[in-house]
Amino acid sequence: MIPIVQNSSEFGDATAIIDNSGTYTYNHLRQQALIIAHALEGRKIAAQPVLYLFPSGFQYVAVQWGIWLSGNMAVPVHTAHTPHEIDYFIEDSGATLLICDKTLKHLTTHLKNNIVQADFEELIQESHHNKRIPRVKPESNALMIYTSGTTGKPKGVVISHEQLDTQIRSLSKAWEWKSSDRILNVLPMHHVHGVVNITCCALYNGATVEMQPQFDAACVAERMASGQLTLFMAVPTIYHKLIQHFEKLNNEERHQWQHGMKSMRLMVSGSAALPMPTLARWKVVSGHTLLERYGMTEIGMALSNPLHGERRAGTVGFPLPFVEVKIADESGNEIKDAGTPGELYVKGKTVFKQYWNKPEETANAFVDGWFKTGDVAEKSSDGYFKILGRKSSDIIKSGGYKISALEIENVLLSHERISECAVIALPDVVWGETIAAAIVGNVLQSELTEWLRDKMAGYKQPRHFVFVKQLPRNAMGKILKPEVRNLFK
Ligand code: MCA
Ligand code: AMP
């Protein structure tokens, strides 16, 4: 059985989801998910990856649960993905079915016969109520999230139902989720932060999740001002944008927002390093000390500042329940000395099962059962962990999204008039990092940005360009990325 779905019968007519189309109870959610599961059974879709493309809202979750109840693996696609990227997810996952929201069909009209498409209403009308749904095993694949790595194309990170359930229980325990909680979700629903930390945790605990299809600072301010929310979770860029919004308001508007935030019990920041000025300014604006935590698609959440006790600025706190963590040297041996940096390794039932169809990359990601995060960290003498950065400069974090420099370079190199390129991250106050591309080729910037538009999602697009005759390279011909950075000064 799937614990999050099983729990829902306990919450009956309590409100599970509020979105732009209405208010939905737990009973309704479970019932619609069952109908979808029966429809998938009727179509003989079993133990397969199923892609689904919906704006954040009730139908997204009902389809996700329907995929789970029918014993299939849910693979979320985001509304910002381009047809080009959707083609890649279909090819890489081998999915034969894409469930797509009616309003997003323009993203999938190009798809040919290699995939069957269905929408929510179609599945709901295909009543196969006499069908039995399968018994889903804890080790069955539950969720596959595409993540960028140090290799060119995104990899599918697969977690089982048991791993998903452990991730949810870990956060439920650490942050004391309750059925009286109400959270606003403004994050995209193709990454762990929005999917697991917010939506799954809320629904596992009988809380209410308000789902907005995209972030809008004025809407967040309005919902917080209502005094109805108890929780909020977001990436640092969103807190930065909320502060900017606050600064544009008049005194009365500020006061209303601040008054509403008094009834909130917790605000969490993660997915990227929280800058100290954002932490300090948000404290003044909201009265809340943000709880910073650390996670990764492959491991869910691993470290968190405490709910009760000192939330130490610049750190990500301690290991979460059911998670083991160590700082390791190059050979994987634990570094026990406080203040000595090393690579962060993570172990536990929260850690993913495999990269989809990539046994070698999966094996290489572990040493003696420990997952190598690629993040450099250190521990203080009283146990607080601090993230110092990434081992690879080819991983960029912009607006909380992880982006592979190599993936963007590969796309740029497919342009017939680009012979060489180098993609790097530039520090940025709002976005954490922004993507910059140095190009060798006879192409105009305006032409290039237009050409890139349908190649990859907006958040992966380079924001700065420099056009050069040659790239800085060492004697071996390797591009010197630190020197590429100087080209943007
Ligand atoms: C958009 N713009 C950018 C970027 N993105 N400029 C520079 N760098 C960027 N990365 C520009 C657009 O072109 C546009 O410009 C303007 O900013 C507004 O764009 P829009 O897309 O509307 O921005 P937004 O809606 O304000 O989005 C900002 C956002 C979004 C809400 C912070 O990036 C977001 O949802 N990030 C969260 C990602 C996330 O959930 N990550 C979790 C990964 P113009 O106005 O000129 O047109 S999971 C994870 O990391 C692990 C597990 C963990 O620990 O959580
Ligand atoms: P993703 O693959 O999108 O799940 O991104 C995971 C990466 O985000 C981690 O490996 C870290 O580099 C980064 N990250 C997440 N939370 C934090 C944090 N609180 N501080 C610094 N980096 C973070």
XYZ file of C-alpha atoms and ligand atoms in Angstrom:
567
model
C 0.000 0.000 0.000
C 1.029 3.592 -0.474
C 1.109 5.302 2.933
C 0.286 8.819 1.715
C -2.828 7.520 -0.104
C -3.791 5.164 2.711
C -3.633 7.994 5.264
C -6.024 10.073 3.201
C -9.040 7.926 4.178
C -8.461 9.086 7.758
C -8.811 12.742 6.724
C -12.164 12.290 4.935
C -13.838 15.596 4.201
C -11.000 17.775 5.431
C -9.610 20.113 2.770
C -6.598 18.629 0.990
C -6.008 21.061 -1.863
C -7.072 24.571 -2.797
C -6.159 25.742 -6.288
C -7.398 28.292 -8.815
C -10.247 25.964 -9.802
C -11.635 25.210 -6.329
C -11.361 23.443 -2.987
C -10.958 19.658 -2.810
C -11.327 17.209 0.061
C -9.193 14.167 0.820
C -12.149 11.902 -0.056
C -12.507 13.518 -3.464
C -8.780 13.333 -4.116
C -8.620 9.614 -3.290
C -11.743 8.861 -5.307
C -10.477 10.680 -8.438
C -7.053 9.057 -8.080
C -8.717 5.630 -7.944
C -10.686 6.332 -11.106
C -7.475 7.318 -12.873
C -5.740 4.187 -11.559
C -8.584 2.045 -12.921
C -8.349 3.793 -16.287
C -4.603 3.071 -16.445
C -5.275 -0.540 -15.484
C -7.893 -0.674 -18.210
C -5.266 0.528 -20.674
C -2.882 -2.161 -19.366
C -0.290 0.390 -18.274
C 1.604 -1.424 -15.510
C 4.970 -0.912 -13.744
C 5.959 1.720 -16.289
C 7.153 5.314 -16.225
C 4.168 7.572 -16.947
C 4.817 11.208 -17.846
C 2.356 13.815 -16.617
C 2.253 17.497 -17.470
C -0.079 19.663 -15.362
C 0.035 23.057 -13.739
C 0.434 22.851 -9.985
C -3.043 22.021 -8.623
C -5.623 19.354 -7.792
C -5.454 17.490 -11.117
C -1.669 17.236 -10.877
C -1.950 15.423 -7.534
C -4.937 13.233 -8.523
C -3.013 12.053 -11.600
C 0.157 11.472 -9.573
C -1.749 9.356 -7.039
C -3.567 7.521 -9.858
C -0.205 6.625 -11.396
C 0.970 5.341 -8.008
C -2.202 3.358 -7.273
C -1.928 1.583 -10.626
C 1.636 0.489 -9.772
C 3.310 2.851 -12.218
C 6.112 5.393 -11.766
C 5.193 9.090 -11.827
C 7.477 11.268 -14.003
C 6.530 14.953 -13.753
C 7.146 17.257 -16.690
C 7.090 21.015 -16.091
C 5.069 23.588 -17.939
C 8.325 25.483 -18.662
C 9.842 22.523 -20.526
C 10.118 22.911 -24.278
C 8.906 20.313 -26.810
C 12.606 19.536 -27.371
C 13.054 18.624 -23.696
C 9.798 16.656 -23.587
C 11.097 14.577 -26.534
C 14.186 13.787 -24.495
C 12.152 12.703 -21.433
C 10.036 10.396 -23.619
C 13.054 8.870 -25.306
C 15.095 8.501 -22.124
C 12.305 7.159 -19.923
C 10.762 4.883 -22.549
C 7.308 6.012 -21.361
C 4.403 5.054 -23.621
C 1.826 7.367 -22.035
C 1.796 11.108 -21.408
C -1.096 12.499 -19.381
C -1.390 16.167 -20.259
C -3.555 19.034 -19.113
C -5.900 20.284 -21.857
C -4.507 23.819 -21.618
C -0.943 22.601 -22.234
C -1.567 20.612 -25.400
C 0.447 23.137 -27.429
C 3.560 21.692 -25.763
C 2.806 18.217 -27.080
C 1.206 18.729 -30.513
C 4.554 17.922 -32.139
C 4.603 14.423 -30.635
C 4.033 11.672 -33.153
C 3.004 8.073 -32.636
C 5.809 7.226 -30.250
C 3.609 8.102 -27.258
C -0.095 7.900 -26.422
C -1.587 11.057 -24.959
C -4.523 11.334 -22.600
C -6.008 14.170 -20.619
C -7.595 14.203 -17.160
C -11.218 14.240 -18.342
C -10.649 11.353 -20.765
C -9.237 9.157 -18.025
C -11.981 10.073 -15.563
C -14.602 9.080 -18.152
C -12.971 5.721 -18.928
C -14.707 3.933 -16.096
C -13.209 0.545 -15.418
C -14.536 0.357 -11.879
C -14.589 -3.415 -11.899
C -10.823 -3.503 -12.339
C -8.762 -4.351 -9.302
C -5.775 -2.188 -8.571
C -2.472 -3.969 -7.940
C -0.773 -4.319 -4.571
C 2.098 -1.850 -4.782
C 5.259 -3.054 -3.075
C 7.403 -0.697 -0.981
C 10.356 -1.326 -3.303
C 8.371 -0.449 -6.454
C 9.371 2.682 -8.323
C 7.322 5.680 -7.198
C 8.805 8.855 -8.623
C 11.391 9.827 -11.220
C 12.723 13.370 -11.179
C 15.071 14.539 -13.913
C 18.159 16.283 -12.580
C 21.190 17.826 -14.230
C 24.539 16.311 -13.451
C 28.163 16.568 -14.452
C 27.371 14.571 -17.585
C 25.658 16.239 -20.533
C 21.973 15.259 -20.401
C 19.577 15.177 -17.416
C 19.386 11.882 -15.545
C 16.215 10.345 -14.131
C 16.516 9.926 -10.367
C 14.242 7.066 -9.285
C 12.907 6.683 -5.760
C 10.804 3.799 -4.479
C 7.630 4.118 -2.415
C 9.589 3.179 0.691
C 12.193 5.876 -0.007
C 9.508 8.478 -0.693
C 7.668 7.504 2.462
C 10.873 7.731 4.517
C 11.610 11.189 3.102
C 8.114 12.329 4.059
C 8.272 10.836 7.560
C 11.699 12.370 8.147
C 10.442 15.893 7.455
C 7.101 15.299 9.182
C 8.988 14.423 12.344
C 11.641 17.140 12.139
C 9.276 20.003 11.345
C 6.310 18.621 13.314
C 3.746 18.659 10.517
C 0.141 18.608 11.806
C -3.298 18.247 10.238
C -4.002 21.849 11.291
C -1.166 23.095 9.061
C -1.835 25.061 5.926
C 0.928 25.727 3.410
C 1.155 27.793 0.242
C 3.031 26.091 -2.610
C 4.462 28.391 -5.267
C 7.273 26.087 -6.368
C 7.443 24.116 -9.614
C 6.095 20.575 -9.369
C 8.939 18.712 -11.090
C 11.439 18.921 -8.234
C 11.689 17.504 -4.742
C 11.166 20.829 -2.962
C 7.638 21.435 -4.329
C 6.660 17.779 -4.792
C 7.912 16.095 -1.615
C 8.759 18.732 1.001
C 5.590 20.744 0.476
C 2.848 18.774 -1.253
C 3.532 15.195 -0.117
C 4.308 16.247 3.467
C 1.115 18.301 3.669
C -1.086 15.524 2.278
C 0.556 12.771 4.334
C -0.348 14.700 7.480
C -3.895 15.744 6.643
C -2.903 19.392 6.217
C -4.113 21.758 3.486
C -1.951 22.780 0.548
C -2.795 25.858 -1.477
C -1.287 25.381 -4.926
C -0.464 28.295 -7.194
C 0.706 27.557 -10.736
C 3.586 30.003 -10.422
C 5.266 32.361 -8.017
C 3.784 35.819 -7.761
C 5.047 38.031 -4.933
C 1.779 39.973 -4.580
C -0.252 36.733 -4.270
C 2.120 35.357 -1.657
C 1.851 38.604 0.319
C -1.923 38.461 0.117
C -2.112 34.830 1.253
C 0.309 35.436 4.130
C -1.631 38.559 5.138
C -4.811 36.452 5.430
C -3.459 34.882 8.618
C -4.634 31.456 7.366
C -1.226 30.006 6.525
C 0.962 28.267 9.082
C 3.898 27.276 6.841
C 5.876 28.529 3.865
C 8.814 26.951 2.054
C 10.809 28.444 -0.804
C 14.190 29.019 -2.415
C 16.364 32.032 -1.450
C 15.529 33.874 -4.696
C 11.851 33.878 -3.694
C 12.613 35.385 -0.269
C 14.738 38.005 -2.036
C 11.854 38.821 -4.396
C 9.398 38.969 -1.467
C 11.655 41.470 0.294
C 11.791 43.587 -2.880
C 7.990 43.466 -3.053
C 7.644 44.424 0.612
C 9.825 47.458 0.022
C 7.447 48.740 -2.656
C 4.354 48.607 -0.389
C 2.844 51.428 1.647
C 2.745 51.280 5.456
C -0.756 49.916 5.710
C -0.077 47.100 3.233
C 3.149 46.252 5.043
C 1.363 46.179 8.360
C -1.369 43.821 7.077
C 1.180 41.403 5.658
C 3.260 41.484 8.831
C 0.205 40.945 10.988
C -0.801 37.842 8.995
C 2.693 36.361 9.276
C 2.377 36.374 13.083
C 0.132 33.290 12.851
C 2.686 31.340 10.840
C 4.773 28.812 12.726
C 7.617 28.077 10.296
C 9.288 29.390 7.158
C 11.923 27.237 5.451
C 14.610 28.090 2.894
C 16.553 25.605 0.793
C 17.689 24.327 -2.623
C 20.519 26.880 -2.664
C 22.669 28.746 -0.157
C 20.699 31.380 1.739
C 22.634 34.672 1.628
C 23.113 36.220 5.089
C 21.611 39.594 4.023
C 18.415 37.820 2.881
C 18.163 35.956 6.193
C 18.673 39.163 8.167
C 16.328 41.319 6.087
C 13.564 38.683 6.064
C 13.756 38.547 9.858
C 13.034 42.280 9.966
C 10.249 42.025 7.373
C 8.493 38.923 8.704
C 9.610 38.477 12.300
C 10.678 34.916 11.334
C 14.157 33.380 11.400
C 14.254 31.252 8.277
C 15.055 27.607 8.888
C 17.729 26.677 6.346
C 18.041 23.067 5.305
C 20.034 21.134 2.700
C 18.917 18.509 0.218
C 19.443 17.038 -3.216
C 17.223 15.226 -5.697
C 19.102 11.959 -5.115
C 18.754 12.026 -1.321
C 15.723 14.154 -0.485
C 16.548 16.276 2.549
C 19.642 15.418 4.585
C 20.447 18.294 6.939
C 18.293 20.847 8.692
C 18.566 23.580 11.242
C 16.384 22.751 14.228
C 12.704 23.600 14.551
C 13.363 24.310 18.215
C 16.776 25.605 19.185
C 19.377 27.759 17.500
C 19.043 28.231 13.720
C 22.599 29.163 12.968
C 23.163 31.570 10.071
C 25.312 30.185 7.253
C 24.775 26.568 8.329
C 22.314 23.832 7.407
C 22.121 22.310 10.873
C 22.151 18.622 11.691
C 21.288 15.274 10.048
C 17.534 14.726 9.703
C 15.760 11.636 11.071
C 16.615 8.390 9.213
C 19.629 10.041 7.524
C 23.313 9.294 8.142
C 25.860 11.854 7.040
C 29.651 12.017 7.000
C 32.353 14.310 5.697
C 34.845 12.253 3.728
C 38.317 12.597 2.246
C 39.192 11.610 -1.335
C 39.244 7.898 -0.356
C 35.850 8.045 1.305
C 37.249 7.901 4.855
C 35.457 9.998 7.427
C 37.065 13.289 8.450
C 36.264 13.635 12.119
C 38.053 16.919 12.859
C 35.734 19.882 13.264
C 36.266 22.621 10.700
C 38.047 20.408 8.154
C 36.322 20.444 4.780
C 35.590 17.327 2.751
C 32.926 15.857 0.502
C 29.516 15.284 2.043
C 28.398 11.638 1.916
C 24.855 10.513 2.731
C 23.319 7.130 3.561
C 19.857 5.931 4.590
C 16.428 4.845 3.436
C 15.808 8.311 2.021
C 18.538 7.864 -0.603
C 17.459 7.109 -4.184
C 17.385 3.724 -5.828
C 18.991 4.334 -9.216
C 19.564 6.627 -12.151
C 17.061 5.361 -14.713
C 18.738 2.925 -17.149
C 22.184 4.005 -15.968
C 23.624 1.191 -13.830
C 27.206 2.354 -14.241
C 26.493 5.945 -13.210
C 24.424 4.660 -10.296
C 27.275 2.443 -9.100
C 29.800 5.265 -9.488
C 27.691 7.595 -7.359
C 28.205 5.407 -4.255
C 31.158 4.272 -2.133
C 30.430 1.440 0.319
C 26.722 2.307 0.313
C 27.356 6.033 0.850
C 26.075 8.474 -1.799
C 28.697 11.048 -2.809
C 26.868 14.368 -3.034
C 29.601 16.357 -4.820
C 29.085 19.109 -2.226
C 31.942 20.240 0.000
C 31.015 20.682 3.660
C 32.470 21.072 7.126
C 31.134 20.424 10.611
C 31.532 22.687 13.635
C 32.651 21.329 17.004
C 29.027 21.390 18.185
C 27.728 19.505 15.145
C 26.353 22.175 12.782
C 27.085 21.415 9.119
C 28.051 24.136 6.669
C 27.942 23.762 2.870
C 31.042 25.365 1.342
C 30.287 24.823 -2.355
C 30.323 22.203 -5.096
C 33.296 20.097 -6.167
C 32.403 20.684 -9.816
C 32.150 24.190 -11.251
C 30.011 22.722 -14.043
C 26.987 22.585 -11.746
C 25.166 25.904 -11.606
C 22.423 26.866 -9.141
C 20.224 29.657 -10.440
C 16.946 30.588 -8.762
C 17.146 27.256 -6.885
C 17.314 25.260 -10.137
C 20.293 23.006 -10.714
C 21.680 23.454 -14.211
C 24.500 21.602 -15.946
C 26.983 23.820 -17.790
C 27.775 20.834 -20.015
C 24.133 20.387 -21.010
C 23.970 24.008 -22.150
C 27.335 23.751 -23.923
C 26.069 20.698 -25.843
C 23.003 22.618 -26.992
C 25.084 25.651 -28.016
C 27.526 23.440 -29.934
C 24.645 22.019 -31.954
C 24.279 25.492 -33.535
C 25.887 25.266 -36.949
C 27.781 28.558 -36.565
C 29.218 27.949 -33.096
C 32.570 26.186 -33.081
C 33.464 26.447 -29.392
C 31.819 27.602 -26.212
C 32.180 27.620 -22.438
C 29.335 28.020 -19.955
C 30.000 29.285 -16.452
C 28.128 30.707 -13.433
C 28.412 34.354 -12.406
C 27.470 35.359 -8.842
C 24.181 37.215 -8.671
C 22.343 38.886 -5.794
C 18.848 37.828 -6.906
C 19.430 34.455 -8.554
C 22.403 33.183 -6.516
C 24.161 32.488 -9.789
C 23.355 33.416 -13.383
C 24.379 31.504 -16.474
C 26.986 33.032 -18.765
C 28.221 31.732 -22.126
C 31.456 32.559 -23.943
C 31.043 31.830 -27.636
C 33.388 31.369 -30.583
C 31.306 31.675 -33.715
C 29.776 33.942 -36.270
C 26.386 34.520 -34.694
C 24.544 37.519 -33.254
C 23.363 37.463 -29.637
C 19.775 38.300 -30.629
C 19.767 35.439 -33.135
C 21.188 33.068 -30.559
C 18.725 33.890 -27.772
C 15.862 33.437 -30.233
C 17.285 30.098 -31.420
C 17.736 28.907 -27.800
C 14.160 29.728 -26.826
C 12.661 26.437 -27.969
C 15.706 24.354 -27.088
C 15.468 24.544 -23.306
C 13.350 25.830 -20.421
C 13.677 29.537 -19.593
C 15.534 28.910 -16.348
C 18.355 27.165 -18.274
C 18.909 30.009 -20.751
C 22.217 31.887 -20.522
C 21.675 35.492 -19.360
C 25.101 36.874 -20.327
C 27.051 36.343 -23.537
C 30.527 37.241 -24.678
C 31.759 36.616 -28.232
C 35.481 35.898 -28.566
C 37.982 34.697 -31.173
C 39.261 31.908 -28.923
C 38.736 30.487 -25.453
C 41.452 30.429 -22.774
C 42.946 26.932 -22.697
C 45.847 25.248 -20.878
C 48.744 23.448 -22.579
C 46.636 20.288 -22.834
C 43.903 22.209 -24.658
C 41.467 22.132 -21.697
C 39.264 25.204 -21.347
C 40.251 27.261 -18.278
C 36.872 28.110 -16.787
C 38.236 30.482 -14.074
C 39.764 32.531 -16.907
C 36.528 32.432 -18.889
C 35.000 34.249 -15.905
C 37.428 37.158 -16.512
C 35.931 37.608 -19.991
C 32.740 38.898 -18.332
C 34.440 41.585 -16.199
C 14.080 33.733 -14.837
N 14.733 34.881 -15.130
C 16.028 34.740 -14.816
C 16.155 33.423 -14.305
N 14.928 32.834 -14.327
N 17.068 35.582 -14.897
C 18.258 35.138 -14.483
N 18.468 33.889 -13.975
C 17.434 33.024 -13.879
N 17.651 31.810 -13.391
C 14.161 36.085 -15.677
C 13.159 35.832 -16.776
O 13.769 35.753 -18.026
C 12.279 37.042 -16.679
O 12.930 38.126 -17.268
C 12.217 37.295 -15.186
O 13.423 36.724 -14.656
C 11.039 36.641 -14.539
O 10.986 35.288 -14.972
P 10.025 34.249 -14.319
O 10.278 32.891 -14.875
O 8.642 34.811 -14.339
O 10.599 34.298 -12.870
P 9.873 33.950 -11.589
O 8.533 33.368 -11.818
O 9.972 35.142 -10.681
O 10.782 32.725 -11.130
C 11.688 32.840 -10.175
C 11.534 31.618 -9.263
C 11.783 30.342 -10.094
C 10.123 31.555 -8.692
C 12.542 31.778 -8.170
O 13.085 30.402 -10.613
C 11.567 29.092 -9.285
O 10.444 28.617 -9.162
N 12.652 28.516 -8.690
C 12.515 27.351 -7.805
C 13.194 26.178 -8.375
C 13.055 24.968 -7.452
O 11.966 24.622 -6.978
N 14.167 24.313 -7.170
C 14.180 23.154 -6.308
C 14.999 22.081 -6.943
P 12.137 39.279 -18.052
O 11.287 39.938 -16.987
O 13.232 40.155 -18.586
O 11.337 38.563 -19.073
S 14.996 20.632 -5.843
C 16.418 20.905 -5.019
O 17.169 21.779 -5.302
C 16.775 20.097 -3.811
C 16.105 18.765 -3.672
C 16.481 20.934 -2.599
O 17.373 21.021 -1.754
O 15.384 21.491 -2.556
P 19.143 19.469 -6.990
O 19.956 18.517 -7.730
O 18.365 20.378 -7.839
O 18.378 18.658 -6.077
O 20.104 20.393 -6.176
C 20.813 19.920 -5.074
C 21.934 20.852 -4.764
O 21.435 22.097 -4.271
C 22.825 20.349 -3.663
O 23.750 19.383 -4.129
C 23.487 21.640 -3.204
O 24.571 21.967 -4.038
C 22.376 22.670 -3.389
N 21.703 22.996 -2.125
C 20.519 22.578 -1.661
N 20.238 23.159 -0.471
C 21.281 23.960 -0.174
C 21.599 24.832 0.897
N 20.766 25.035 1.910
N 22.786 25.471 0.860
C 23.638 25.313 -0.166
N 23.384 24.505 -1.220
C 22.224 23.846 -1.232
